[in-house]
Coordinates of C-alpha atoms and ligand atoms in Angstrom, one line a residue:
Chain A
M13 CA 2.0 -23.1 -6.6
G14 CA 1.3 -19.6 -6.1
I15 CA 0.8 -17.3 -8.4
P16 CA 1.8 -13.8 -7.9
E17 CA -0.4 -11.0 -7.6
S18 CA -0.4 -9.1 -10.6
V19 CA -1.7 -10.9 -13.7
R20 CA -0.7 -9.4 -17.2
V21 CA -3.0 -10.8 -20.3
E22 CA -1.2 -11.4 -23.6
P23 CA -2.3 -9.2 -26.2
G24 CA -1.8 -11.6 -28.6
S25 CA -3.7 -14.6 -27.6
F26 CA -7.6 -13.0 -28.0
R27 CA -9.0 -14.2 -30.8
D28 CA -10.0 -18.0 -29.7
P29 CA -12.2 -16.8 -26.7
A30 CA -11.8 -20.7 -24.8
N31 CA -8.7 -19.9 -23.8
R32 CA -6.2 -16.8 -22.8
V33 CA -2.4 -16.6 -22.2
F34 CA -1.4 -14.5 -19.3
H35 CA 1.6 -13.9 -18.0
A36 CA 2.2 -13.8 -13.8
G37 CA 6.0 -12.7 -12.9
A38 CA 8.2 -14.3 -15.6
E39 CA 5.4 -17.2 -15.7
V40 CA 3.5 -17.8 -18.9
L41 CA -0.1 -19.3 -17.7
R42 CA -3.1 -20.2 -19.8
A43 CA -6.4 -20.1 -18.9
L44 CA -9.3 -23.1 -20.1
D45 CA -13.0 -22.6 -20.1
E46 CA -14.7 -25.6 -19.4
T47 CA -14.9 -26.6 -23.2
A48 CA -11.5 -26.3 -23.3
A49 CA -10.5 -28.2 -20.1
A50 CA -12.0 -30.9 -21.0
D51 CA -9.9 -31.1 -24.5
W52 CA -6.9 -30.8 -22.5
R53 CA -7.9 -33.2 -20.0
A54 CA -8.0 -35.8 -23.3
L55 CA -5.3 -34.4 -25.3
A56 CA -3.1 -34.9 -21.9
G57 CA -4.3 -39.0 -22.4
T58 CA -3.0 -39.4 -25.5
E59 CA 0.3 -41.1 -26.7
F60 CA 1.0 -38.7 -29.3
F61 CA 1.0 -35.4 -27.3
P62 CA 3.1 -36.4 -24.5
A63 CA 5.5 -38.2 -27.0
L64 CA 5.7 -34.5 -29.0
M65 CA 6.4 -32.6 -26.0
A66 CA 9.0 -34.4 -24.7
A67 CA 10.9 -34.4 -28.2
G68 CA 10.8 -30.9 -27.9
R69 CA 8.3 -30.5 -31.0
I70 CA 5.1 -28.8 -28.5
C71 CA 6.1 -26.4 -25.8
R72 CA 6.4 -27.6 -22.3
T73 CA 2.7 -27.8 -20.7
E74 CA 1.7 -28.7 -17.0
Q75 CA -2.0 -28.5 -15.4
V76 CA -1.1 -26.1 -12.3
E77 CA -3.7 -25.3 -9.4
P78 CA -4.9 -21.9 -10.0
G79 CA -3.2 -20.1 -7.2
G80 CA -3.6 -16.4 -7.7
P81 CA -6.2 -14.3 -9.4
L82 CA -7.0 -15.1 -13.3
P83 CA -7.5 -12.8 -15.8
E84 CA -10.7 -11.1 -16.8
S85 CA -12.2 -12.4 -13.8
G86 CA -15.9 -12.8 -15.1
R87 CA -14.9 -15.9 -17.4
P88 CA -15.9 -18.9 -16.2
W89 CA -12.2 -20.2 -16.3
A90 CA -11.9 -24.2 -15.5
A91 CA -8.2 -24.5 -15.4
V92 CA -4.9 -22.8 -15.8
L93 CA -1.5 -24.2 -17.8
R94 CA 1.8 -23.6 -17.2
H95 CA 3.9 -23.2 -20.3
E96 CA 7.6 -23.3 -20.8
R97 CA 8.7 -19.8 -21.3
I98 CA 9.8 -19.2 -24.8
P99 CA 13.2 -17.3 -24.3
F100 CA 12.7 -14.6 -27.0
V101 CA 9.4 -14.4 -28.9
A102 CA 10.2 -13.9 -32.7
H103 CA 7.0 -12.9 -35.7
P104 CA 7.0 -14.5 -39.1
Y105 CA 8.2 -12.0 -40.6
E106 CA 11.3 -11.9 -39.1
W107 CA 12.7 -15.4 -39.6
S108 CA 14.5 -16.7 -42.8
F109 CA 12.8 -18.7 -45.8
S110 CA 14.0 -21.7 -43.8
M111 CA 12.8 -20.9 -40.9
L112 CA 9.5 -20.0 -42.3
R113 CA 9.7 -23.8 -44.1
D114 CA 10.6 -25.5 -40.9
A115 CA 7.8 -24.1 -39.4
A116 CA 5.2 -25.0 -41.7
L117 CA 7.0 -28.9 -41.9
L118 CA 6.5 -28.9 -37.7
H119 CA 3.0 -27.5 -38.3
L120 CA 1.9 -30.4 -40.6
E121 CA 4.4 -33.4 -38.7
I122 CA 1.9 -32.4 -35.5
L123 CA -1.2 -32.4 -37.3
R124 CA -0.5 -35.8 -38.9
A125 CA 0.3 -37.2 -35.8
A126 CA -2.8 -35.6 -33.8
L127 CA -5.1 -36.7 -36.7
P128 CA -5.0 -40.7 -36.3
A129 CA -5.5 -39.8 -32.5
G130 CA -8.4 -37.9 -33.0
F131 CA -7.3 -34.2 -32.4
T132 CA -7.0 -31.9 -34.9
T133 CA -5.9 -28.4 -34.5
K134 CA -8.4 -25.1 -34.6
D135 CA -6.4 -23.1 -36.5
G136 CA -3.3 -23.0 -38.7
S137 CA -1.0 -20.1 -38.4
A138 CA 2.4 -19.6 -38.5
Y139 CA 1.9 -17.6 -34.8
N140 CA 1.2 -21.4 -33.5
L141 CA 5.1 -21.7 -34.0
Q142 CA 7.9 -19.9 -32.0
W143 CA 11.6 -21.1 -31.4
R144 CA 14.3 -22.4 -29.1
G145 CA 17.3 -21.1 -31.1
A146 CA 17.4 -22.8 -34.1
D147 CA 14.6 -25.3 -33.2
P148 CA 11.0 -24.4 -34.0
V149 CA 8.3 -25.3 -31.1
F150 CA 4.8 -25.3 -31.2
I151 CA 3.5 -23.1 -28.7
D152 CA -0.6 -23.3 -29.1
V153 CA -1.5 -26.1 -26.5
G154 CA -5.3 -24.2 -26.4
S155 CA -5.4 -24.9 -30.7
F156 CA -5.9 -28.3 -30.1
T157 CA -9.7 -29.8 -30.5
P158 CA -11.2 -33.5 -31.2
V159 CA -12.0 -33.9 -35.2
R160 CA -15.4 -34.5 -36.2
D161 CA -15.1 -37.0 -38.7
G162 CA -15.7 -35.9 -41.9
E163 CA -14.6 -32.3 -41.3
P164 CA -11.2 -31.0 -43.3
W165 CA -9.2 -29.0 -41.3
A166 CA -10.4 -25.7 -40.3
G167 CA -6.8 -24.1 -40.2
Y168 CA -5.9 -24.5 -43.9
R169 CA -7.0 -21.3 -44.7
Q170 CA -4.5 -19.9 -41.9
F171 CA -2.2 -22.3 -43.1
C172 CA -1.7 -21.3 -46.5
Q173 CA -2.1 -17.3 -45.9
T174 CA 0.9 -17.3 -43.3
L175 CA 3.0 -20.2 -44.4
L176 CA 2.4 -21.7 -47.7
Y177 CA 2.3 -18.4 -49.7
P178 CA 5.0 -16.9 -48.2
L179 CA 7.0 -19.8 -49.1
L180 CA 5.8 -20.0 -52.8
L181 CA 6.4 -16.4 -53.3
Q182 CA 10.0 -16.6 -51.9
A183 CA 10.7 -20.6 -53.9
H184 CA 9.3 -20.0 -57.5
L185 CA 9.4 -16.2 -57.4
G186 CA 12.6 -15.1 -55.4
L187 CA 10.4 -12.5 -53.7
D188 CA 11.3 -11.8 -50.0
F189 CA 7.8 -12.7 -48.3
Q190 CA 8.8 -10.9 -44.7
P191 CA 7.6 -7.6 -46.1
L192 CA 4.2 -8.7 -47.0
L193 CA 4.0 -10.7 -43.5
R194 CA 4.9 -7.7 -41.6
A195 CA 2.3 -5.5 -43.5
R196 CA -1.0 -8.2 -43.1
V197 CA -1.3 -10.3 -40.0
D198 CA -3.7 -12.4 -41.5
G199 CA -1.3 -13.0 -44.0
I200 CA -1.5 -13.3 -48.1
E201 CA -5.2 -13.8 -49.7
P202 CA -5.7 -16.4 -52.3
E203 CA -7.1 -13.4 -54.6
Q204 CA -3.6 -11.5 -54.3
M205 CA -1.7 -14.1 -54.8
R206 CA -4.0 -15.3 -58.1
R207 CA -3.0 -12.2 -59.6
I208 CA 1.2 -12.8 -59.2
F209 CA 0.7 -16.5 -60.4
G210 CA -0.5 -15.6 -63.5
G211 CA 0.5 -16.5 -67.0
T212 CA 2.6 -19.8 -67.5
R213 CA 2.9 -19.3 -63.8
R214 CA 0.0 -20.8 -62.6
L215 CA 1.1 -24.3 -63.6
L216 CA 4.4 -24.1 -60.9
P217 CA 4.0 -26.9 -58.0
G218 CA 1.4 -25.9 -55.6
V219 CA 0.0 -22.8 -57.2
P220 CA -3.0 -24.5 -59.5
T221 CA -4.6 -26.2 -56.9
H222 CA -3.5 -24.2 -53.5
V223 CA -3.9 -20.8 -55.1
H224 CA -5.8 -20.7 -58.2
L225 CA -8.5 -24.0 -57.5
H226 CA -8.5 -22.4 -53.9
G227 CA -9.0 -18.8 -54.9
A228 CA -12.1 -20.2 -57.2
M229 CA -13.4 -22.6 -54.6
Q230 CA -13.8 -18.9 -52.0
R231 CA -15.6 -16.7 -55.1
R232 CA -17.6 -19.4 -55.8
N233 CA -19.0 -20.8 -52.1
S234 CA -18.9 -17.2 -50.3
G235 CA -22.7 -17.4 -50.4
A236 CA -22.3 -20.7 -48.7
T237 CA -21.9 -21.0 -44.6
T238 CA -19.4 -22.9 -43.3
A239 CA -21.8 -25.3 -41.1
D240 CA -23.9 -26.3 -44.5
V241 CA -20.4 -27.0 -46.5
R242 CA -19.5 -29.2 -43.3
S243 CA -22.2 -30.9 -43.4
Q244 CA -22.4 -31.6 -47.1
L245 CA -18.9 -33.0 -46.8
R246 CA -19.5 -35.0 -44.5
A247 CA -22.4 -36.4 -46.2
A248 CA -20.3 -37.0 -49.2
G249 CA -18.2 -38.9 -47.4
Y250 CA -15.5 -37.1 -46.2
S251 CA -13.0 -38.9 -44.4
R252 CA -9.9 -38.8 -41.8
E253 CA -8.1 -40.5 -44.0
L254 CA -8.7 -37.8 -46.7
A255 CA -7.7 -34.7 -44.4
L256 CA -4.3 -37.0 -43.5
A257 CA -3.8 -37.0 -47.4
T258 CA -4.3 -33.6 -47.7
V259 CA -2.0 -32.8 -45.0
R260 CA 0.8 -35.5 -46.7
G261 CA 0.1 -33.9 -49.7
L262 CA 1.1 -30.4 -47.9
E263 CA 4.2 -32.0 -46.5
K264 CA 5.4 -33.3 -49.9
L265 CA 5.1 -29.7 -51.3
V266 CA 6.6 -28.2 -48.6
R267 CA 9.4 -30.1 -48.5
R268 CA 10.4 -29.5 -52.3
L269 CA 10.1 -26.0 -51.9
D270 CA 13.1 -24.5 -51.9
H271 CA 14.9 -21.4 -52.2
R272 CA 18.9 -20.7 -52.7
P273 CA 19.3 -17.0 -53.5
G274 CA 22.4 -16.2 -55.4
A275 CA 25.8 -14.6 -53.5
S276 CA 24.5 -11.4 -51.8
H277 CA 26.4 -8.5 -50.9
W278 CA 27.3 -9.8 -47.4
A279 CA 27.1 -13.5 -47.8
D280 CA 30.8 -13.3 -48.2
Y281 CA 31.8 -10.5 -45.6
Q282 CA 34.2 -12.1 -43.1
R283 CA 36.3 -13.0 -46.1
T284 CA 36.3 -9.5 -47.6
C285 CA 35.9 -7.6 -44.4
G286 CA 39.3 -6.2 -44.2
Y287 CA 40.5 -7.2 -41.1
T288 CA 43.4 -8.0 -40.4
G289 CA 44.3 -11.8 -38.4
Q290 CA 45.7 -9.6 -35.4
D291 CA 42.3 -7.0 -35.1
R292 CA 40.0 -10.1 -35.4
A293 CA 42.2 -11.7 -32.4
A294 CA 41.7 -8.7 -30.2
K295 CA 38.3 -7.9 -31.3
E296 CA 37.5 -11.6 -30.5
Q297 CA 39.1 -11.0 -27.1
F298 CA 37.1 -7.9 -26.2
V299 CA 34.0 -9.5 -26.8
A300 CA 34.6 -12.6 -25.3
T301 CA 35.4 -10.6 -21.9
A302 CA 32.6 -8.5 -22.6
V303 CA 29.9 -11.2 -22.5
T304 CA 31.3 -12.8 -19.4
G305 CA 29.2 -13.5 -16.4
E306 CA 26.4 -15.4 -17.7
P307 CA 24.1 -12.7 -19.1
E308 CA 20.5 -13.7 -19.7
L309 CA 19.8 -12.3 -22.9
V310 CA 22.6 -10.7 -25.4
L311 CA 21.6 -9.3 -28.6
D312 CA 24.2 -9.3 -31.7
L313 CA 22.9 -6.6 -34.0
G314 CA 24.6 -6.5 -37.7
A315 CA 25.2 -10.2 -36.7
N316 CA 26.4 -11.3 -40.4
D317 CA 27.3 -15.4 -40.6
G318 CA 27.1 -15.0 -36.0
R319 CA 30.5 -15.4 -35.3
Y320 CA 30.4 -13.3 -32.5
A321 CA 26.9 -14.6 -31.4
R322 CA 28.4 -18.0 -31.6
L323 CA 31.3 -16.6 -29.1
A324 CA 28.4 -15.0 -26.8
A325 CA 26.6 -18.1 -26.8
R326 CA 30.1 -19.7 -24.7
H327 CA 28.7 -17.6 -21.8
A328 CA 25.4 -16.4 -22.3
R329 CA 21.5 -18.1 -21.9
Y330 CA 20.6 -16.8 -25.1
V331 CA 21.8 -14.9 -28.3
V332 CA 19.7 -13.0 -30.6
A333 CA 21.3 -12.5 -33.9
V334 CA 19.6 -9.8 -35.7
E335 CA 20.8 -8.8 -39.2
Q336 CA 19.0 -7.0 -42.3
D337 CA 20.2 -9.8 -45.3
P338 CA 17.9 -12.5 -45.5
A339 CA 20.1 -14.8 -47.4
V340 CA 22.7 -14.6 -44.7
V341 CA 20.5 -15.3 -42.3
D342 CA 19.2 -18.0 -44.3
E343 CA 22.7 -19.3 -44.5
L344 CA 23.2 -18.7 -40.4
Y345 CA 20.0 -20.4 -39.5
R346 CA 20.9 -23.9 -41.4
A347 CA 24.0 -23.9 -40.1
L348 CA 22.7 -23.5 -36.3
R349 CA 19.9 -26.1 -37.1
A350 CA 22.5 -28.6 -38.4
E351 CA 24.2 -28.1 -35.0
R352 CA 21.1 -28.5 -32.9
E353 CA 22.0 -25.3 -31.4
Q354 CA 18.6 -24.0 -28.7
R355 CA 20.7 -20.7 -27.4
I356 CA 21.2 -18.7 -30.5
L357 CA 18.3 -17.2 -32.5
P358 CA 18.5 -15.9 -36.0
L359 CA 16.4 -12.9 -37.2
V360 CA 15.9 -10.7 -40.1
M361 CA 15.5 -7.6 -39.5
D362 CA 16.7 -4.1 -40.8
L363 CA 17.2 -1.7 -37.8
A364 CA 17.0 1.4 -39.4
D365 CA 13.1 0.1 -39.5
P366 CA 12.8 -2.6 -36.8
S367 CA 9.4 -4.5 -36.1
P368 CA 6.8 -2.2 -35.2
G369 CA 3.8 -3.3 -33.2
G370 CA 1.5 -5.4 -34.9
G371 CA -2.3 -6.4 -35.2
W372 CA -5.2 -5.5 -33.4
R373 CA -3.9 -1.4 -31.8
G374 CA -0.4 -2.6 -32.5
V375 CA 0.2 -4.6 -29.6
E376 CA -1.1 -7.8 -30.9
R377 CA 2.2 -8.6 -32.1
A378 CA 4.6 -6.7 -30.1
G379 CA 7.1 -4.8 -31.7
F380 CA 11.5 -5.4 -31.7
T381 CA 11.8 -2.6 -29.3
P382 CA 9.7 -3.9 -26.5
R383 CA 10.9 -7.4 -26.8
A384 CA 14.4 -6.5 -26.9
A385 CA 14.6 -3.3 -24.2
R386 CA 15.7 -6.0 -21.4
A387 CA 19.2 -6.9 -23.2
D388 CA 22.0 -7.9 -20.7
V389 CA 24.3 -7.0 -23.3
T390 CA 24.1 -5.7 -27.0
L391 CA 26.7 -6.3 -29.1
A392 CA 26.8 -3.8 -32.2
L393 CA 30.2 -4.8 -34.0
A394 CA 30.6 -2.4 -37.1
L395 CA 27.2 -1.7 -37.2
V396 CA 27.1 2.1 -36.7
H397 CA 28.9 3.1 -39.7
H398 CA 26.0 1.5 -41.8
L399 CA 23.5 3.5 -39.6
A400 CA 25.4 6.9 -39.3
I401 CA 26.6 7.1 -42.6
G402 CA 24.4 4.5 -45.4
R403 CA 21.4 5.4 -43.6
N404 CA 22.0 9.3 -42.4
V405 CA 20.9 8.4 -38.5
P406 CA 22.3 11.1 -36.4
L407 CA 25.3 10.0 -34.6
P408 CA 23.2 10.7 -31.4
E409 CA 20.0 9.0 -32.7
V410 CA 22.3 6.2 -33.4
V411 CA 24.0 5.9 -29.6
D412 CA 20.4 6.4 -28.0
C413 CA 19.2 3.6 -30.2
L414 CA 21.2 0.9 -29.2
A415 CA 21.5 2.0 -25.8
G416 CA 17.8 1.7 -25.4
W417 CA 18.0 -2.2 -26.2
C418 CA 19.9 -2.7 -23.1
A419 CA 18.5 -2.8 -20.3
P420 CA 19.3 -0.4 -17.4
G421 CA 22.6 -1.1 -16.2
G422 CA 23.2 -3.5 -19.0
R423 CA 26.3 -3.6 -21.2
L424 CA 26.7 -2.0 -24.7
V425 CA 29.6 -3.1 -26.2
V426 CA 30.2 -0.8 -29.7
E427 CA 32.8 -0.4 -32.5
F428 CA 33.6 2.6 -34.4
V429 CA 34.8 2.7 -37.6
D430 CA 37.0 5.6 -38.1
P431 CA 36.2 7.8 -41.4
A432 CA 39.3 6.9 -43.1
D433 CA 39.2 3.3 -42.3
P434 CA 38.5 1.5 -46.2
M435 CA 34.7 0.0 -45.1
A436 CA 33.5 3.1 -43.8
A437 CA 35.4 5.2 -46.7
R438 CA 33.7 3.4 -49.1
L439 CA 30.1 4.3 -47.7
L440 CA 31.5 7.8 -47.4
A441 CA 31.8 7.6 -51.0
N442 CA 28.6 7.3 -51.6
K443 CA 27.2 10.3 -49.9
P444 CA 28.6 14.1 -50.9
D445 CA 31.7 15.4 -49.4
G446 CA 31.2 17.1 -45.6
L447 CA 27.8 15.8 -45.0
F448 CA 28.5 14.1 -42.4
P449 CA 30.5 16.4 -40.0
D450 CA 29.9 14.8 -36.5
Y451 CA 30.8 11.5 -37.7
H452 CA 34.6 11.3 -35.6
R453 CA 35.8 8.9 -32.7
E454 CA 36.2 11.9 -30.6
R455 CA 32.3 12.9 -30.8
F456 CA 31.1 9.4 -30.3
E457 CA 33.0 8.9 -27.3
R458 CA 31.3 11.9 -25.7
L459 CA 28.0 10.6 -27.0
L460 CA 28.7 7.2 -25.2
A461 CA 30.1 9.2 -21.9
E462 CA 26.8 11.0 -21.7
R463 CA 24.8 7.9 -21.6
G464 CA 26.8 5.5 -19.3
R465 CA 30.2 4.3 -18.2
V466 CA 33.1 3.4 -20.5
E467 CA 34.4 0.5 -18.7
R468 CA 36.6 -0.4 -20.9
R469 CA 38.3 0.9 -24.8
L470 CA 40.5 -0.9 -27.4
E471 CA 42.0 0.4 -30.2
L472 CA 42.5 -2.6 -32.9
P473 CA 45.7 -2.9 -34.1
S474 CA 45.1 -1.1 -37.2
G475 CA 44.2 2.0 -36.0
T476 CA 41.2 2.9 -37.7
R477 CA 38.5 0.6 -35.4
T478 CA 38.2 1.3 -31.8
L479 CA 35.9 -1.0 -29.3
Y480 CA 34.0 0.1 -26.5
Q481 CA 32.2 -1.7 -23.3
V482 CA 29.9 0.8 -22.1
V483 CA 27.9 0.4 -18.8
V484 CA 24.2 1.8 -20.2
G485 CA 23.1 4.7 -17.6
G486 CA 26.0 3.3 -15.0
Chain B
M21 CA -20.0 -29.4 -29.1
H22 CA -17.2 -27.4 -30.2
L23 CA -17.9 -24.0 -31.6
A24 CA -15.0 -23.3 -34.2
Y25 CA -13.5 -19.9 -33.4
L26 CA -12.3 -19.2 -36.7
D27 CA -13.7 -18.9 -40.1
A28 CA -12.4 -21.9 -42.0
G29 CA -13.6 -20.2 -45.3
S30 CA -15.8 -22.6 -46.9
G31 CA -14.3 -22.4 -50.4
S32 CA -10.9 -23.4 -48.2
L33 CA -12.9 -26.1 -47.0
I34 CA -14.2 -27.7 -49.8
V35 CA -11.0 -27.3 -52.2
Q36 CA -9.5 -29.6 -49.4
A37 CA -11.7 -32.3 -50.6
V38 CA -10.6 -31.8 -54.3
V39 CA -6.2 -31.8 -53.3
G40 CA -6.8 -35.2 -51.4
G41 CA -6.5 -37.0 -54.7
V42 CA -9.0 -39.5 -56.4
A43 CA -10.7 -39.7 -53.5
G44 CA -10.7 -36.6 -52.5
A45 CA -12.0 -35.3 -55.7
A46 CA -14.7 -38.1 -55.5
V47 CA -16.2 -36.1 -52.3
A48 CA -16.1 -33.1 -54.3
A49 CA -17.9 -34.6 -57.2
K50 CA -20.8 -36.0 -55.1
L51 CA -21.3 -32.7 -53.2
Y52 CA -21.6 -30.8 -56.2
W53 CA -23.7 -33.8 -57.9
R54 CA -26.0 -33.8 -54.3
R55 CA -26.5 -29.5 -54.7
L56 CA -27.3 -29.5 -58.3
V57 CA -29.9 -32.4 -57.7
A58 CA -31.0 -30.2 -53.9
R59 CA -31.5 -27.6 -56.6
F60 CA -33.7 -29.3 -59.2
R61 CA -35.8 -30.9 -56.5
R62 CA -36.3 -27.5 -55.0
Q63 CA -37.3 -26.0 -58.5
P64 CA -41.3 -26.9 -58.7
T65 CA -41.7 -26.5 -55.0
D66 CA -40.5 -22.8 -56.0
H67 CA -42.9 -22.4 -58.9
G68 CA -45.7 -23.8 -57.8
Ligands
SAM28 C1 30.3 -5.0 -41.0 S1 29.5 -6.3 -40.9 C2 29.4 -6.6 -39.2 C3 29.6 -8.0 -39.1 C4 29.7 -8.6 -37.4 N1 28.9 -7.4 -36.6 C5 31.3 -8.1 -37.1 O1 31.6 -7.4 -36.6 O2 32.0 -9.0 -37.9 C6 27.6 -5.6 -41.1 C7 26.9 -6.4 -40.6 O3 25.6 -5.5 -40.1 C8 24.8 -5.8 -41.2 N2 23.8 -4.5 -41.6 C9 24.1 -3.6 -42.1 N3 22.8 -2.1 -41.8 C10 22.1 -3.0 -41.0 C11 20.5 -2.9 -40.8 N4 20.1 -1.6 -41.0 N5 20.0 -3.6 -39.8 C12 20.5 -5.0 -39.7 N6 21.9 -5.3 -40.1 C13 22.5 -4.6 -40.6 C14 25.5 -5.8 -42.6 O4 24.2 -6.9 -43.3 C15 26.6 -6.7 -42.1 O5 26.1 -8.1 -41.9

């Protein structure tokens, strides 16, 4: 194969110096040093690894001949792997509860398969997992390493901080974990969890051991090096069977954790939205026409139950359904997962506060805009009034933002809800009269025309909603 | 020799023995017992 000339190092892959992910054109490659290359060869020769890869649990990976420049040219790279491309990278703080739970279970499943074969993973981070639609996939192939007998899992702490603790908070206390994970790239520390789970809460499943005991052990052993502790544990007879038992115990605990939120405001939207049957049919027809031509990536913003995301998925390669309400996203995810849908990715995000860049220098975890700005089609259906009225975002800003999430020449499919519409009126009723003099259809149409070419326009039969299809920059 | 790039956390390693059922607790107890014994053995030389 020929690697194209320019390579771009993946800013999220520097933590383990033994390997480095980089992009060459559309390809996702991983350079391995001598040790990592030896690990890879051993891994490829096992039974469990190819089996998990064939089952889709681990991202498809093959060794290739390095045919072009490698990243950080001074490093002694010994081999190059090529990975399957994940259609849209999503961070754990953009997942719903059930997504985080399924991701945690997959990580444990992989570890449970690896240990008997003499392998473990170097880490246990939620960032080891990604999605093909509603299907979790383990992406950190560089994380596999031969297990040394007598050693517990090095990734346990990370697993707790980025997977188990967020799940405990949501399942036991109903606390949304997303803001916490977004704020701290390394997740939630035992010390913080200990304070939240005081009193009788300390008896909740998983809490006495993985939170309190874990925290106490950390405090008491803060002076001991991990090298010393490892050899002490080995001398005391820690075995691979014990490591497996721990993984099984974690699996059992995570399976027990459940979170079914009470009905949220948006959960029943499709029944209460006030569309007439005629409006809905016309809207669906309009959207269906707008997503033809096999677009690579469609964004459905304010996706609610995913009605239009599903419609788009009939034509598009991949659809990202963004919705602010975690309960609604969780419902959608569970439905998609049950259907084994691999082309619709549901995400939790407030579009008035989209994910910023995070981690080292703010680029280790890419923000939403740089990931999204290549959409071939962006759907913003019954969303604009929520941003413009509900969140006071000036209308030109809303249009700029939506247009900015389209690739140049991409299509924006947007619905404008007139101030006279009952739904818009409800939002307006919460604000002082006359606060939004610019929120009207003529102004909106002018703004669209300034940013692109309006190809199609349809007023819905009820008369208070209009749909537009705009070629951005066209 | 494989060097772990991640600081696994000393306490996070030990607690995994403790959560590993009866057998795990036995390993943890043994570890602590050995530490205790080692401390007593060291003491005379410390003072001498
Ligand atoms: C009126 S519904 C429209 C649902 C669907 N797009 C349709 O046209 O039938 C608006 C949806 O947008 C979501 N929404 C509102 N404000 C949002 C925001 N700032 N970020 C993300 N989603 C938002 C709501 O939670 C709700 O599910």
